[in-house]
């Protein structure tokens, strides 16, 4: 039996098995295909009745009785020659249709396996429905890629001819689009490799427009002998699916890009860049002026808003010159905060009435530059969406397309509004971060002394660079504290952490250092008191965080970790004393230009407690420069501390510190840090030391005898006369008399030292071996004494006392004549 091809009818006379029977069902003859189908030879079939070949002989009468036309067919189960059974489909063809007596008639029975017939019918139905369906374009091409047959909806676009038979794609499609498709179909014809779902752009010659995106699939057609007949192609319109995927990809990309910065300027520029050219050919972002001022923007329902053009992006060939950045505009809110779409038709600009923002002012602005009209004649469509967060209008984003792209639609507006809503949150976070950082920096700067100070002991200049990290400013601080007797204290410290908490802690520590410095403590003793204070603050913080007042002590370095370097300098003795609490050592530039680090032991950080701080004393020549700094200046990424300190030493040596103003030197030393992001705050304090000339200070050692008080007055008056300070003679004589008298009375028999120092003020000191500190009190009317310190306080500008290693010193200061 010849096996029929799937496109041949198995019951066709040329394909099926045939039996010639008479009206009684007797087989008169058979075809070779019948022998194959029934597994019987012709001599075995001829003469046998058909009903004997059926598994159910009674079915023969039913077969013959179901005649309903000139040709009829049915199904039956036949016995094969080997004893098996097979279900077949048969067709009965009467050979004597005019014979009235069926018994005298002859019939030709055609049969084929039922499975083969069923498959053929399924294939036939599939092909028929394939050409009738309307969702997928279906076409058959010959070997020259001419259309042979198509379904009813091959390409349901404007410009496709109704009769496509014999046409090539290039005759009605855009040449470039037809060339791409023909190349792919040609490969399928040549190689036989099927093409599966390749995206292709389809535009017609009559109406090219934006075109449609189709998924092209194709396979080769061959005849039974293997010759190539042509190729079949399927065109599936996937424009909406590809558009949805592109919009989703753009949304994901915008979300990722918008989280890269906490700067409003960078965020808005990133937003504009991500929209071009995927969504638009031109984009602009306008931000409320209040955002740049770190203030709260106006509410949504506010009638008027002032916006600034913050960012612009343009695609290739689309100029952004008509959209300059930086200008301000006054806008009016109308119709609610909703998206808006513009379109330009036939050379006329028409805008959707559902507007939400219109330009109403700013006479200095170019009218074509702002969104009141489409920017430029080549622009055909535009849309905008508001940037709003927490009920506040932060600005808007606007995009435009030129004439080569389809106008914006509702899906595009939905996408822009979604991106705008996410961008608004980022802009608001950036604004709030900038406000907090600005407040932190302002608070920190308000807690620090002036950048430049002038005292009798030093001339100083400081540089402070806040960090650029997301944590905000840190707790770096410095101070230049005038001490008694023309001395000065230089302080640099660093609180671990960033933000307002670190800044507040810095302010507390700076206040504590100033208070302790007023007691004229030695550097190591002052750091010990400061260490106790930090420990107490840590205990308080632990109790607060644990919700209890129990003294649960944690490591202060984990809570309020801080380092500090405290330095004192005496311009009279040229002695410099210092101690460090975990802080880097200062650099000293000697008068000969050599640069070295002071060998000071960096003790434990503040708050660790239980360990002493080692003081260091050294003589510093006038004209030397001390450089105090925080670790942000010497600690660099991917470099160890030694490399950073060596680099600082080299910069100080090359900066010509001794002959140049400290302001210029300080800025030059940190100049290479400014362009790069800082991981920590940088503080640099430069102090050029001064000395009090020998002729401007004098000291006398007096015996503890009341008789020397008169001598002390005479010595003071004589020295002031030599200094041409006779105007201060009476006051200073009285002050010295009172101080010397008290020292002799309460010194316990030891020698008394009287010293005068002329600097920017006149300083009078009296030292004795007693450790008892004097205190001012209000004397009663009947008391003869107790008024000395009160008089001194009234006659001098400042006074005080300090402990020394051999007792105490009481000092006073008076302004020089003519001083401000």
Coordinates of N, CA and C in Angstrom, one line a residue, residues 19 56 94 151 203 236 239 256-257 261 290 298-299 425 459 501 524 536 565 567 621 629 661 666 692 696 712 774 785:
X19 N -11.5 -2.5 -3.4 CA -12.1 -3.8 -3.7 C -13.3 -3.6 -4.6
X56 N -17.2 -8.0 12.6 CA -18.6 -8.2 12.9 C -19.3 -8.3 11.6
X94 N -20.8 3.5 -6.0 CA -21.6 2.6 -6.9 C -21.1 2.8 -8.3
X151 N -3.1 34.8 4.5 CA -4.4 34.7 5.2 C -5.0 36.1 5.1
X203 N 6.9 48.9 8.1 CA 6.3 50.2 7.7 C 5.9 50.1 6.2
X236 N 3.7 38.0 13.6 CA 2.9 38.3 14.9 C 3.2 39.7 15.4
X239 N 4.1 44.8 18.9 CA 4.4 46.2 19.2 C 4.1 46.6 20.6
X256 N 17.1 52.6 39.3 CA 18.5 52.4 39.7 C 19.3 53.6 39.6
X257 N 19.1 54.4 38.6 CA 20.0 55.6 38.4 C 19.6 56.7 39.5
X261 N 22.8 59.3 44.0 CA 23.3 60.5 44.5 C 22.3 61.2 45.5
X290 N 12.6 76.6 46.4 CA 12.7 76.3 47.8 C 13.6 75.1 48.0
X298 N 6.2 74.7 48.5 CA 4.9 75.0 48.8 C 3.9 73.8 48.6
X299 N 2.8 73.8 49.2 CA 1.8 72.7 49.1 C 1.3 72.6 47.7
X425 N 10.5 61.4 45.3 CA 10.9 60.9 46.6 C 12.5 61.1 46.7
X459 N 50.1 83.4 66.1 CA 49.2 83.8 65.0 C 48.8 82.5 64.3
X501 N 24.5 64.3 65.9 CA 24.9 63.7 67.2 C 26.4 64.0 67.4
X524 N 48.2 67.1 80.6 CA 47.8 65.7 80.9 C 46.7 65.7 82.0
X536 N 31.4 59.6 81.8 CA 30.1 59.9 82.4 C 29.0 60.0 81.3
X565 N 44.1 66.5 71.1 CA 45.5 66.9 71.3 C 45.4 68.3 72.0
X567 N 47.7 71.4 73.5 CA 49.0 72.0 73.5 C 49.0 73.4 74.2
X621 N 61.2 77.8 69.4 CA 61.7 79.1 69.0 C 60.6 80.0 68.4
X629 N 46.3 68.7 63.4 CA 45.3 68.3 62.3 C 44.6 67.1 62.9
X661 N 52.1 83.8 54.2 CA 51.0 83.9 55.1 C 50.4 82.6 55.4
X666 N 47.8 77.2 54.5 CA 46.8 76.2 54.9 C 46.0 75.7 53.7
X692 N 58.0 86.9 73.6 CA 58.0 88.2 74.3 C 59.5 88.6 74.5
X696 N 60.8 93.1 77.6 CA 59.4 93.3 77.9 C 58.9 92.5 79.0
X712 N 58.4 96.7 96.6 CA 57.6 96.2 95.4 C 56.9 97.3 94.7
X774 N 43.0 81.9 96.4 CA 42.3 83.1 96.9 C 40.9 83.1 96.3
X785 N 39.7 94.1 106.7 CA 40.3 93.5 105.5 C 39.2 92.8 104.6

